[in-house]
mmCIF file of C-alpha atoms in Angstrom:
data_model
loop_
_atom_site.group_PDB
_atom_site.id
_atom_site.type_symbol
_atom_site.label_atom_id
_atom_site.label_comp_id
_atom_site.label_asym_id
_atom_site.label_seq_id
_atom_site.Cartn_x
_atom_site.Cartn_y
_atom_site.Cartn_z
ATOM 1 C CA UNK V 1 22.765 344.924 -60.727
ATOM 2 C CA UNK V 2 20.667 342.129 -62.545
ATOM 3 C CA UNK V 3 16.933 342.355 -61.829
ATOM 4 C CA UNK V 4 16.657 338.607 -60.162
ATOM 5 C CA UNK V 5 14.697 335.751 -62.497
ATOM 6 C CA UNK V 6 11.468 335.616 -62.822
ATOM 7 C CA UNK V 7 8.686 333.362 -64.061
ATOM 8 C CA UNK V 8 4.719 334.780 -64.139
ATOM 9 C CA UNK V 9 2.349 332.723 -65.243
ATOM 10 C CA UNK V 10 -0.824 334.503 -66.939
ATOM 11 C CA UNK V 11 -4.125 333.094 -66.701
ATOM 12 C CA UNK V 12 -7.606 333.801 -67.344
ATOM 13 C CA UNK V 13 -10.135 332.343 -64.602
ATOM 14 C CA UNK V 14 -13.417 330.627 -64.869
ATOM 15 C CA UNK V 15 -15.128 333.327 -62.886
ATOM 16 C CA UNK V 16 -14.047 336.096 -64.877
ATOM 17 C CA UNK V 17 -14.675 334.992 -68.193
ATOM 18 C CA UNK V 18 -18.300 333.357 -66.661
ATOM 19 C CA UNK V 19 -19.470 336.729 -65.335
ATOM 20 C CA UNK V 20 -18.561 338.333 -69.019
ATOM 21 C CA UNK V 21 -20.359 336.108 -71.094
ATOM 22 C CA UNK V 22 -23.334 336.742 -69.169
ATOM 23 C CA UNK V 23 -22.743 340.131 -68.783
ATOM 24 C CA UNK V 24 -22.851 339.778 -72.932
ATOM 25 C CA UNK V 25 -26.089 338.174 -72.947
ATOM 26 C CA UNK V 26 -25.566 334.158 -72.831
ATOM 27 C CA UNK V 27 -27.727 332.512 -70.343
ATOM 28 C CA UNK V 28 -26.358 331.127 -67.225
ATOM 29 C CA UNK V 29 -26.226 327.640 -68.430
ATOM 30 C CA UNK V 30 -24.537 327.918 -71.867
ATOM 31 C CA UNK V 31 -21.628 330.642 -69.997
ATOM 32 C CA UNK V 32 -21.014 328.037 -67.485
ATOM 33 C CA UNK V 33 -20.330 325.477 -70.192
ATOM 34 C CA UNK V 34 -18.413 327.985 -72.743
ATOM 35 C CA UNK V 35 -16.356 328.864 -69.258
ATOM 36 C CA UNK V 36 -15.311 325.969 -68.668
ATOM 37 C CA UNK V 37 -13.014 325.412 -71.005
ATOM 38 C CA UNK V 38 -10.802 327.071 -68.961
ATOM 39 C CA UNK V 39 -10.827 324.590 -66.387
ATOM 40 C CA UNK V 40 -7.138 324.353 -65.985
ATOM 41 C CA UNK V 41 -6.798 327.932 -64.271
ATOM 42 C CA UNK V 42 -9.200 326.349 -61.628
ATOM 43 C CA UNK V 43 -7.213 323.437 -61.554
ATOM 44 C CA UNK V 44 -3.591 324.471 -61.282
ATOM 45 C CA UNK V 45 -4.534 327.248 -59.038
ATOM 46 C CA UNK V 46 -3.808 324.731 -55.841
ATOM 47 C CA UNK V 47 -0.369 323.913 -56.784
ATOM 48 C CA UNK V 48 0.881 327.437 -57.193
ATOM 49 C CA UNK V 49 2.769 327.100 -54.144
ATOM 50 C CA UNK V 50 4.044 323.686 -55.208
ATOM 51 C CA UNK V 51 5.614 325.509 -58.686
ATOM 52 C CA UNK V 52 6.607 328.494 -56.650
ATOM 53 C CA UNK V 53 8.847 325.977 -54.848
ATOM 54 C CA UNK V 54 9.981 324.357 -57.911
ATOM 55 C CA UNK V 55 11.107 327.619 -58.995
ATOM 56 C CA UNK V 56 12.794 328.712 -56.027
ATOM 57 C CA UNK V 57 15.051 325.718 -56.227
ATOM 58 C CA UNK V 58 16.250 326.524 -58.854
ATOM 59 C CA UNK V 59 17.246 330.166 -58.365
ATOM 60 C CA UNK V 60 14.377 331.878 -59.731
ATOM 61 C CA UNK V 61 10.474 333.605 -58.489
ATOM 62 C CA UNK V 62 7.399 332.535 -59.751
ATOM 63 C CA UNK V 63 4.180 334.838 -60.089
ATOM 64 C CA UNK V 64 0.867 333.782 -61.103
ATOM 65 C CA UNK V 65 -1.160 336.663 -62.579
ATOM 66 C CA UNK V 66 -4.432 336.815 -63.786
ATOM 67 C CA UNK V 67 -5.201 338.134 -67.559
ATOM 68 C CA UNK V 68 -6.918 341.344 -66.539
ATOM 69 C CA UNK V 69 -4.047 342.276 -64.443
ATOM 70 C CA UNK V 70 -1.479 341.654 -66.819
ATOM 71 C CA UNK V 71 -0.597 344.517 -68.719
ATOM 72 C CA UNK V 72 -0.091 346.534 -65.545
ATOM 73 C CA UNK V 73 2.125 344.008 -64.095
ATOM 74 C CA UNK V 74 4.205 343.266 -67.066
ATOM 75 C CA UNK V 75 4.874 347.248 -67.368
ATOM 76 C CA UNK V 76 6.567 346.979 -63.886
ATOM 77 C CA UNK V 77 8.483 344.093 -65.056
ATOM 78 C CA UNK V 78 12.168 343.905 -66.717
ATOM 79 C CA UNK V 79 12.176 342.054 -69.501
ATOM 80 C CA UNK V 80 16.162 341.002 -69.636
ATOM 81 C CA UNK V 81 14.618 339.006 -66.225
ATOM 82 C CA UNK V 82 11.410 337.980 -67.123
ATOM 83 C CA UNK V 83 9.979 334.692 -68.925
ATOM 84 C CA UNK V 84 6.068 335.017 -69.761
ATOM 85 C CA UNK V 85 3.755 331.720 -70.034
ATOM 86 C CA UNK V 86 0.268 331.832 -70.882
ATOM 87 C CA UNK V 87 -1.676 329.359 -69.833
ATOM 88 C CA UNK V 88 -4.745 329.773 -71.791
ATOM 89 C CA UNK V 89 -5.132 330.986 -75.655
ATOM 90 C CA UNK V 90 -8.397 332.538 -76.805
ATOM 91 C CA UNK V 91 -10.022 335.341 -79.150
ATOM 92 C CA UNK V 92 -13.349 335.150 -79.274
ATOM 93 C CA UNK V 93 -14.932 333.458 -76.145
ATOM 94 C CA UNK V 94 -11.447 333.610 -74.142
ATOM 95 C CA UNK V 95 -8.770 336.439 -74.469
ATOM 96 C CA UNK V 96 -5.537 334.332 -72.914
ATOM 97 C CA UNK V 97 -4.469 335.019 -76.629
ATOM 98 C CA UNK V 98 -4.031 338.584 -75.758
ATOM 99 C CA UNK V 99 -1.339 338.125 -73.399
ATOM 100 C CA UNK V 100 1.671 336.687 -75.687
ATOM 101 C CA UNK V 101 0.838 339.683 -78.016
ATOM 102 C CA UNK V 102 1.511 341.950 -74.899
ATOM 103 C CA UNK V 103 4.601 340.093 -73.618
ATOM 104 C CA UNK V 104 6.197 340.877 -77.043
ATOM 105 C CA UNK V 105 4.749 344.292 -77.081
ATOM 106 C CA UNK V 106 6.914 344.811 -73.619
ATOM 107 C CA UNK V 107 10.130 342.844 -74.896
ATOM 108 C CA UNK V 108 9.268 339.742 -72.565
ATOM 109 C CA UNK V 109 10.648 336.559 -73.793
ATOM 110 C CA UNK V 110 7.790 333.833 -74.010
ATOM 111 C CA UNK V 111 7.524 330.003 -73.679
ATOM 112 C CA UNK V 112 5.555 328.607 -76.419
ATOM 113 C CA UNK V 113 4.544 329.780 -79.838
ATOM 114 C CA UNK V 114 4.323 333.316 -81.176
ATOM 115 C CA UNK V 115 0.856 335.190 -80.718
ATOM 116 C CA UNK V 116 0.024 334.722 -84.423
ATOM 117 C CA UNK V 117 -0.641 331.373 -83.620
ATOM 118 C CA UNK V 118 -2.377 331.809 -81.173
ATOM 119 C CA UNK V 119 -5.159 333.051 -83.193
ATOM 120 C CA UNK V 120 -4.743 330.727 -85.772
ATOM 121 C CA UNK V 121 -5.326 327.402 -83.628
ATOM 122 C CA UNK V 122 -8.488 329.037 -82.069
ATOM 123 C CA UNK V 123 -10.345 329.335 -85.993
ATOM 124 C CA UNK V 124 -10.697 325.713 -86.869
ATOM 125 C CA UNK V 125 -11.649 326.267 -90.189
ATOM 126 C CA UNK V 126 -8.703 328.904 -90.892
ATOM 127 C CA UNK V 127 -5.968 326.567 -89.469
ATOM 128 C CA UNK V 128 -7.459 323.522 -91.653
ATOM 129 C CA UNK V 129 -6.616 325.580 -94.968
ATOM 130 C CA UNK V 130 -2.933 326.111 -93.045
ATOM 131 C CA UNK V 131 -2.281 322.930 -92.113
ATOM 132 C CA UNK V 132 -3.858 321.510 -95.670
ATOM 133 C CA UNK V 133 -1.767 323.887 -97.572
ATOM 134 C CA UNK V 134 1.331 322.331 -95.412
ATOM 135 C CA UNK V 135 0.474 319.074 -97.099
ATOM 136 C CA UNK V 136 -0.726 317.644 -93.916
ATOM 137 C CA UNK V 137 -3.143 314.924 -93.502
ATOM 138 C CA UNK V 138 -6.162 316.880 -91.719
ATOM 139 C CA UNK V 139 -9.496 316.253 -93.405
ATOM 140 C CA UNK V 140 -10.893 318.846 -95.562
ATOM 141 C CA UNK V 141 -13.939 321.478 -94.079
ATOM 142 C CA UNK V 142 -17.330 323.286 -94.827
ATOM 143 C CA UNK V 143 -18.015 325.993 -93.052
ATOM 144 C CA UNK V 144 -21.950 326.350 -91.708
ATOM 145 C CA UNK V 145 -23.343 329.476 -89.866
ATOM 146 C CA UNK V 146 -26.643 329.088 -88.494
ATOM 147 C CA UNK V 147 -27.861 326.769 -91.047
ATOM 148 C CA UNK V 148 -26.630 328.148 -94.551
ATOM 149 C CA UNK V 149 -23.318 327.534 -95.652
ATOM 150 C CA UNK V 150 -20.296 329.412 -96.014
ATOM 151 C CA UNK V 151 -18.410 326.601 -97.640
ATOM 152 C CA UNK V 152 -19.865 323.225 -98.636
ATOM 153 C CA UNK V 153 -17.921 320.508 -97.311
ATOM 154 C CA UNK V 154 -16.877 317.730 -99.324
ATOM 155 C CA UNK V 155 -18.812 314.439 -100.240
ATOM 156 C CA UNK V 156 -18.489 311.386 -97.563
ATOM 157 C CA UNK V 157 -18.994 307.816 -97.516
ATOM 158 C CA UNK V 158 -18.995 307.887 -93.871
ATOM 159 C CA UNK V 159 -20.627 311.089 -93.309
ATOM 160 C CA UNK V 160 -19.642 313.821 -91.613
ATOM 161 C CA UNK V 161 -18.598 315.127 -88.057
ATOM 162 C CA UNK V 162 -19.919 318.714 -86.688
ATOM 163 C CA UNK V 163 -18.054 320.631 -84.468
ATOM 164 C CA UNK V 164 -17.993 324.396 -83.559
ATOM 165 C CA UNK V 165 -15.400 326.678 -85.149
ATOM 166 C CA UNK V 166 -14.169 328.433 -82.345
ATOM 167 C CA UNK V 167 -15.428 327.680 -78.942
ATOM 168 C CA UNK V 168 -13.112 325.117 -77.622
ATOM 169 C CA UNK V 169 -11.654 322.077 -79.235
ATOM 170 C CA UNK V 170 -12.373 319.272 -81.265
ATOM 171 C CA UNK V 171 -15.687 317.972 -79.183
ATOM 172 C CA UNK V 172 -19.009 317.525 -80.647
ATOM 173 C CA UNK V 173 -21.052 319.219 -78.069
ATOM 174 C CA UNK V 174 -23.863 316.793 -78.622
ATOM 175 C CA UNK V 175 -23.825 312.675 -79.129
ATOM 176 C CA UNK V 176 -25.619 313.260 -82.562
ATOM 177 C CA UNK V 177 -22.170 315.050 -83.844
ATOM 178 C CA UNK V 178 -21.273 312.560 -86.294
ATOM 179 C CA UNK V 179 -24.316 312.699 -89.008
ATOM 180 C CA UNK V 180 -25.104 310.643 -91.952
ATOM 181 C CA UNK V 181 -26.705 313.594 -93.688
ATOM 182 C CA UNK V 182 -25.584 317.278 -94.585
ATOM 183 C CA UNK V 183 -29.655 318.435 -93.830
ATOM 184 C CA UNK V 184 -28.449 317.016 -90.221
ATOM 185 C CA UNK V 185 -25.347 319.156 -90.472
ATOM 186 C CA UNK V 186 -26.871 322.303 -90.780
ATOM 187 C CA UNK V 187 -29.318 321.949 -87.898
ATOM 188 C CA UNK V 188 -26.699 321.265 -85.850
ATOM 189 C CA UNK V 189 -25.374 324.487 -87.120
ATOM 190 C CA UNK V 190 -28.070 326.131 -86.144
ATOM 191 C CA UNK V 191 -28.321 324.686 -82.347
ATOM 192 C CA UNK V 192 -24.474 325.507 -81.970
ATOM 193 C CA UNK V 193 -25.769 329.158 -83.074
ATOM 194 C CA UNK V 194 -28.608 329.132 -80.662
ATOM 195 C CA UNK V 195 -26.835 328.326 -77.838
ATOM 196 C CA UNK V 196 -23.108 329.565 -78.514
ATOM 197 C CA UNK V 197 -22.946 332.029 -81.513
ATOM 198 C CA UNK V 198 -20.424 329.994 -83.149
ATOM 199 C CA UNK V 199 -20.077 328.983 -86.742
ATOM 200 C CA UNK V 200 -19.814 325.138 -87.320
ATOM 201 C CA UNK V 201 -16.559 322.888 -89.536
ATOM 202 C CA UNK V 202 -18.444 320.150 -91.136
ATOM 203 C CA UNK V 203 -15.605 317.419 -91.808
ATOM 204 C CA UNK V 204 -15.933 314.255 -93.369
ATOM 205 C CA UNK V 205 -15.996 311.233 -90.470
ATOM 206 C CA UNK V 206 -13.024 309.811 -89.740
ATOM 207 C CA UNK V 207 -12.459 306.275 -88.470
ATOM 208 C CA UNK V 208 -10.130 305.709 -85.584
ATOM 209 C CA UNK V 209 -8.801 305.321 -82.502
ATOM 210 C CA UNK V 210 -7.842 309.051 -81.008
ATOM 211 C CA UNK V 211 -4.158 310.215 -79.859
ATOM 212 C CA UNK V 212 -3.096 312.937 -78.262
ATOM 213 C CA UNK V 213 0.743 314.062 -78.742
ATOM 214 C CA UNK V 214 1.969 315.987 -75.659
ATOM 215 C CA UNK V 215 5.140 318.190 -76.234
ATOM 216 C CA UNK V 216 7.069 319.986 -73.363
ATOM 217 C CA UNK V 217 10.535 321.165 -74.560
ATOM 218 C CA UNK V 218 12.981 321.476 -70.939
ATOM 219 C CA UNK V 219 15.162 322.947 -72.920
ATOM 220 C CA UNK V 220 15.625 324.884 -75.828
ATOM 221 C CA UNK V 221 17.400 322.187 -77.471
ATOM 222 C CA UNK V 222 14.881 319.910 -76.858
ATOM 223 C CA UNK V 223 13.257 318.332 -80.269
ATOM 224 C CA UNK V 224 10.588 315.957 -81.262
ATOM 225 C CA UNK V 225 12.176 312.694 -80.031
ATOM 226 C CA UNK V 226 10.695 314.056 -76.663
ATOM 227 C CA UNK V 227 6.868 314.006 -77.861
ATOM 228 C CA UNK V 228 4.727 311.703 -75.747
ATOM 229 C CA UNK V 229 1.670 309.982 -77.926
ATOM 230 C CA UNK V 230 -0.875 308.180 -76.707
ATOM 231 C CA UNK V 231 -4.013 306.362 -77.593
ATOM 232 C CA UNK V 232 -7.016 308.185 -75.375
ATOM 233 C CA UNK V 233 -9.623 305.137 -74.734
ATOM 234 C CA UNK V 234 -12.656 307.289 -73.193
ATOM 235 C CA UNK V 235 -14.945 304.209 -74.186
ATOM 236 C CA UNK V 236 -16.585 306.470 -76.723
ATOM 237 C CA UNK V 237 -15.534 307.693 -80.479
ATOM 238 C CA UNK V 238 -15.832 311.333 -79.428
ATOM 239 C CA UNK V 239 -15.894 313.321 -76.716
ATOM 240 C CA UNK V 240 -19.406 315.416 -76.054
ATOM 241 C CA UNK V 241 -19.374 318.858 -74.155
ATOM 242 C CA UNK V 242 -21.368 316.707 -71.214
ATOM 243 C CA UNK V 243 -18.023 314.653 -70.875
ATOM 244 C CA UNK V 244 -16.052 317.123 -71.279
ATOM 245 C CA UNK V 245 -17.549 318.693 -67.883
ATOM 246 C CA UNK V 246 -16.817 315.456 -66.131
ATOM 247 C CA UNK V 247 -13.339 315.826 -66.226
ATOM 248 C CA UNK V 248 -12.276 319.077 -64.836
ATOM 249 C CA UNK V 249 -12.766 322.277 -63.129
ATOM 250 C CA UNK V 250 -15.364 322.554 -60.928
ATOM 251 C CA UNK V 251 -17.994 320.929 -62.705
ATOM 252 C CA UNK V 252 -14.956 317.985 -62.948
ATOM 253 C CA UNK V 253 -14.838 318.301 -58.671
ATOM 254 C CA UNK V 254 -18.244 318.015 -58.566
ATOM 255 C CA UNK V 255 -17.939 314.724 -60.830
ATOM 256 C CA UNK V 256 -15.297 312.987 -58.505
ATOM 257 C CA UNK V 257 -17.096 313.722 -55.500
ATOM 258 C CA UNK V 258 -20.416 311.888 -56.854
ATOM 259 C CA UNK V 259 -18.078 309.270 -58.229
ATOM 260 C CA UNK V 260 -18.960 309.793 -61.746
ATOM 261 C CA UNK V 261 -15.199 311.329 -62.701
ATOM 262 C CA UNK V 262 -13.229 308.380 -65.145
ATOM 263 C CA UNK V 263 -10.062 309.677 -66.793
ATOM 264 C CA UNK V 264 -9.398 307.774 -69.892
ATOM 265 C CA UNK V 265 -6.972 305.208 -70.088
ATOM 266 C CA UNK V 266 -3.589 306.486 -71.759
ATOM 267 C CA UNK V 267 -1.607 303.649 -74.325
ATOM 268 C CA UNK V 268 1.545 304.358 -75.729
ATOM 269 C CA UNK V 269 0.543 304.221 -79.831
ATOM 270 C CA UNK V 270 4.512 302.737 -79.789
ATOM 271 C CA UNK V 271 3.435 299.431 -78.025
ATOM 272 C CA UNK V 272 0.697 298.395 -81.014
ATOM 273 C CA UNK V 273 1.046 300.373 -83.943
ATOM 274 C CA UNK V 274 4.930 301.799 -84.114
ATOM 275 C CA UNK V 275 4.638 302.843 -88.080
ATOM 276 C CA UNK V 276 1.529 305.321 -86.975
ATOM 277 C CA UNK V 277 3.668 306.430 -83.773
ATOM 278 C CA UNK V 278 6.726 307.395 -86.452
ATOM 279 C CA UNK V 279 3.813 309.122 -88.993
ATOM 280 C CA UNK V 280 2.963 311.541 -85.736
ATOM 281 C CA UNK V 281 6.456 312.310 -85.180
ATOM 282 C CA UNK V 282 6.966 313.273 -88.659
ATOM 283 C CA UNK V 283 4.059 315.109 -88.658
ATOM 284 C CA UNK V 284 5.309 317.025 -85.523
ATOM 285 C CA UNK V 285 8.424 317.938 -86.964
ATOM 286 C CA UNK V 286 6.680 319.398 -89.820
ATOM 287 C CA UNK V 287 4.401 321.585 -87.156
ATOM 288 C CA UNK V 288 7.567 322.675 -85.319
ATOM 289 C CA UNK V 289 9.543 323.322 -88.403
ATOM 290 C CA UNK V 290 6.746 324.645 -91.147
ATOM 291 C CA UNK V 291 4.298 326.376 -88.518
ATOM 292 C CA UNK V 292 6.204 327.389 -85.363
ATOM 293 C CA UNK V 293 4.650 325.399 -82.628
ATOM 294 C CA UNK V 294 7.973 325.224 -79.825
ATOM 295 C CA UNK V 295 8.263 325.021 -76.354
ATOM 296 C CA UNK V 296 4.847 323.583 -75.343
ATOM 297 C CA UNK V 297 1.681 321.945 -77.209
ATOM 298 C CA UNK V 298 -0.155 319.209 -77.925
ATOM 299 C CA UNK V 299 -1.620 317.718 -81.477
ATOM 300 C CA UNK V 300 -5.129 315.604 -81.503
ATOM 301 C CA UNK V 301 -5.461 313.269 -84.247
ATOM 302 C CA UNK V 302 -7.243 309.941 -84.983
ATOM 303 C CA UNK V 303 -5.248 306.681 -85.929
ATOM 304 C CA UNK V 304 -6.605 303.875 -88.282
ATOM 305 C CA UNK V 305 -5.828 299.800 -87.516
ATOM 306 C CA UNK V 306 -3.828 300.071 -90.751
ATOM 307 C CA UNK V 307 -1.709 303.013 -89.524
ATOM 308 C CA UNK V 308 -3.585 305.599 -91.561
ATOM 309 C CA UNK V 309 -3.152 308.955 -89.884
ATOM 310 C CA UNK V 310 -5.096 311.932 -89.561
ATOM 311 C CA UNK V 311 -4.319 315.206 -88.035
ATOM 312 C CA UNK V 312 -7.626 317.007 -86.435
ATOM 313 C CA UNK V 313 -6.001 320.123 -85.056
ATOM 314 C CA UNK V 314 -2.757 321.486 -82.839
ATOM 315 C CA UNK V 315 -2.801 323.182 -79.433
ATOM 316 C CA UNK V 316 -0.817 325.816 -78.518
ATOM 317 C CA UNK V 317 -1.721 325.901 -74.448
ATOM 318 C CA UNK V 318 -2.283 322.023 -73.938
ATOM 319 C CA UNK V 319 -4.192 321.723 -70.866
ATOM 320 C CA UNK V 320 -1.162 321.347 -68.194
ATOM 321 C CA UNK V 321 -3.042 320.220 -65.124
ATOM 322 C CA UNK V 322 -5.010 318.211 -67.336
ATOM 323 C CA UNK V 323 -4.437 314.240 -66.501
ATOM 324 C CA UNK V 324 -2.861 313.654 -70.240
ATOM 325 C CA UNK V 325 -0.067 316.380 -69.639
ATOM 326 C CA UNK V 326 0.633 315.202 -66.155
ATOM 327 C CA UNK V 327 0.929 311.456 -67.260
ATOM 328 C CA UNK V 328 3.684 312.840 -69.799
ATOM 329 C CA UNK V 329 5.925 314.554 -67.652
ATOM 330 C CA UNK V 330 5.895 311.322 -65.336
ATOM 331 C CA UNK V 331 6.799 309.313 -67.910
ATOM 332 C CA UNK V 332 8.644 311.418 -70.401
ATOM 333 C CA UNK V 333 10.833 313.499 -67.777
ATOM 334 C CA UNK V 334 10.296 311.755 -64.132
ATOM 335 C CA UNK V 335 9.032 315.358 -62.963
ATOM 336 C CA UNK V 336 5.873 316.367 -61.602
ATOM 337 C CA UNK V 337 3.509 319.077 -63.094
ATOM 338 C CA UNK V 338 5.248 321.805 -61.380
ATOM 339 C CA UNK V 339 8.981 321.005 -61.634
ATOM 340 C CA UNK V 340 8.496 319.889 -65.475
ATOM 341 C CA UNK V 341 7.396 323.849 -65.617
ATOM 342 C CA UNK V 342 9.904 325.384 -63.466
ATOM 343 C CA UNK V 343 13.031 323.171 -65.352
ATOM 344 C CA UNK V 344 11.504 324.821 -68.496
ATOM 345 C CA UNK V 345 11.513 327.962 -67.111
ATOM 346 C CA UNK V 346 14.808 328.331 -65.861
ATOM 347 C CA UNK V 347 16.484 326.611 -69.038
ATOM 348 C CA UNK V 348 14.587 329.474 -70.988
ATOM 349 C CA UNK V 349 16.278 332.220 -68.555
ATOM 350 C CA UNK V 350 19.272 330.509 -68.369
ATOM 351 C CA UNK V 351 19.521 330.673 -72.161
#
């Protein structure tokens, strides 16, 4: 007899990874901030029940499992019945990248990308050359580590922007980010060092408004007609670690309940610039069909008043709970957070 359907969900909490990095020597503050990135663990956690539900519904179980316990529980598992979806990516701070590689080590169909890029999205420098040597329009890198370079960046009008390599995303950590001199560069490179261990990208400053592409794919079928891009006005031209904080997990509680929380206003890129809204598309296509992103992501990229493009990086576990992602599946597939996932899941096991 069939083994019934089954949907587990692996995550990797705040707590955990929190209590390794200072178990590794970071101090308290800098762990809490590197931790935080995986806010949306904390976050979806309280609607567990709500995607259990959604599952149920529609003929199949749902299990949320954390990352340290899932090797032992995908052993137990049948993989004819089971559909694995990571929630969080990672290889150096985070390990969520860990747990694709062991769902095809089992057998376990996936939703999302394959574990190689998994890795690859988390190097920023290392997915630049990828997506560069795709012909796509993401602006060329330098490569700093604690203040000597690896690679020299290229000259800039406009200076350049500083971000860490592999911790995170494509924030700034500090307001002084975006510098006007390469000196400037590498002592940012060597506070990001200091306080994270991290190599810096030095890129040269692009102008912009930024967009965020969401992707969810209910069905297999599903192609890029179905990504949802949007203009993210924050009021600033970056975002810093500090806001970062202020927007989820329980540092982003603690902001709503002093009343300093703001999400950022979401515009459809359609309604103002529709020539830059068919460039992202195109360049989405070229992601799903040259690199292999599928199923779920999300692309960050900047947008110029004359509909100049440029790609910053790809995502491979958007941040689901996140209020970007939930905005999308309102608007893009009149579902909530948790049905959008469990209509995914079951077309997947369905299939």
């Amino acid at each position: 007899m069939p083994s019934p359907r089954k949907l587990i969900l692996v995550h990797e909490p705040e707590k955990a990874c929190l209590e390794r990095l200072i178990a590794a020597g970071y101090p308290s503050a800098r762990a809490l901030e590197i931790s935080s990135y995986l806010a949306q663990s904390t976050d979806l956690a309280p609607e567990f029940d709500a995607i259990a539900e959604a599952c149920r519904a529609r003929g199949l179980s749902f299990a949320p499992v954390m990352l340290d316990d899932a090797a032992g529980v995908l052993a137990g598992e049948d993989p004819e019945a089971v559909l694995v979806w990571t929630l969080t990516d990672g290889i150096a701070y985070f390990r969520g990248g860990a747990a694709p590689a062991l769902a095809r080590l089992g057998g376990f169909d996936t939703v999302g990308a394959d574990d190689s890029l998994f890795a690859l999205c988390q190097d920023k420098f290392r997915s630049g050359a990828v997506l560069g040597a795709l012909g796509l329009p993401v602006p060329q890198a330098g490569l700093a580590r604690d203040g000597k370079w690896l690679v020299e960046p290229p000259a800039s009008a406009k200076g350049w922007f500083v971000k860490p390599n592999r911790l995170g995303a494509k924030i700034g950590i500090w307001p002084d980010s975006r510098v006007a001199d390469l000196d400037h560069a590498l002592e940012l490179s060597r506070r990001v060092f200091a306080a994270y261990r991290d190599d810096v990208v030095v890129q040269p400053y692009v102008a912009g408004r930024n967009v965020r592409a969401s992707f969810l794919g209910l069905t297999p079928r599903t192609g890029v007609e179905a990504l949802g891009v949007a203009f993210v006005d924050s009021g600033g031209d970056f975002q810093t670690m500090a806001d970062s904080l202020a927007l989820y997990g329980e540092t982003g509680e603690a902001a709503k309940a002093t009343g300093q929380y703001a999400e950022p206003d979401l515009v459809p890129v359609a309604d103002s610039q529709p020539a830059a809204d068919a460039r992202i598309r195109e360049i989405a296509s070229r992601l799903m069909s040259g690199l292999g992103l599928r199923d779920v992501f999300s692309i960050d990229l900047r947008v110029e008043p004359d509909d100049t493009v440029h790609l910053i990086e790809f995502e491979v576990c958007p941040g689901l709970p996140c209020f970007d992602f939930r905005a999308y599946c309102r608007q893009q597939w009149d579902l909530t957070l948790a049905e959008a996932m469990a209509e995914t899941a079951a077309s997947r096991l369905a299939g």
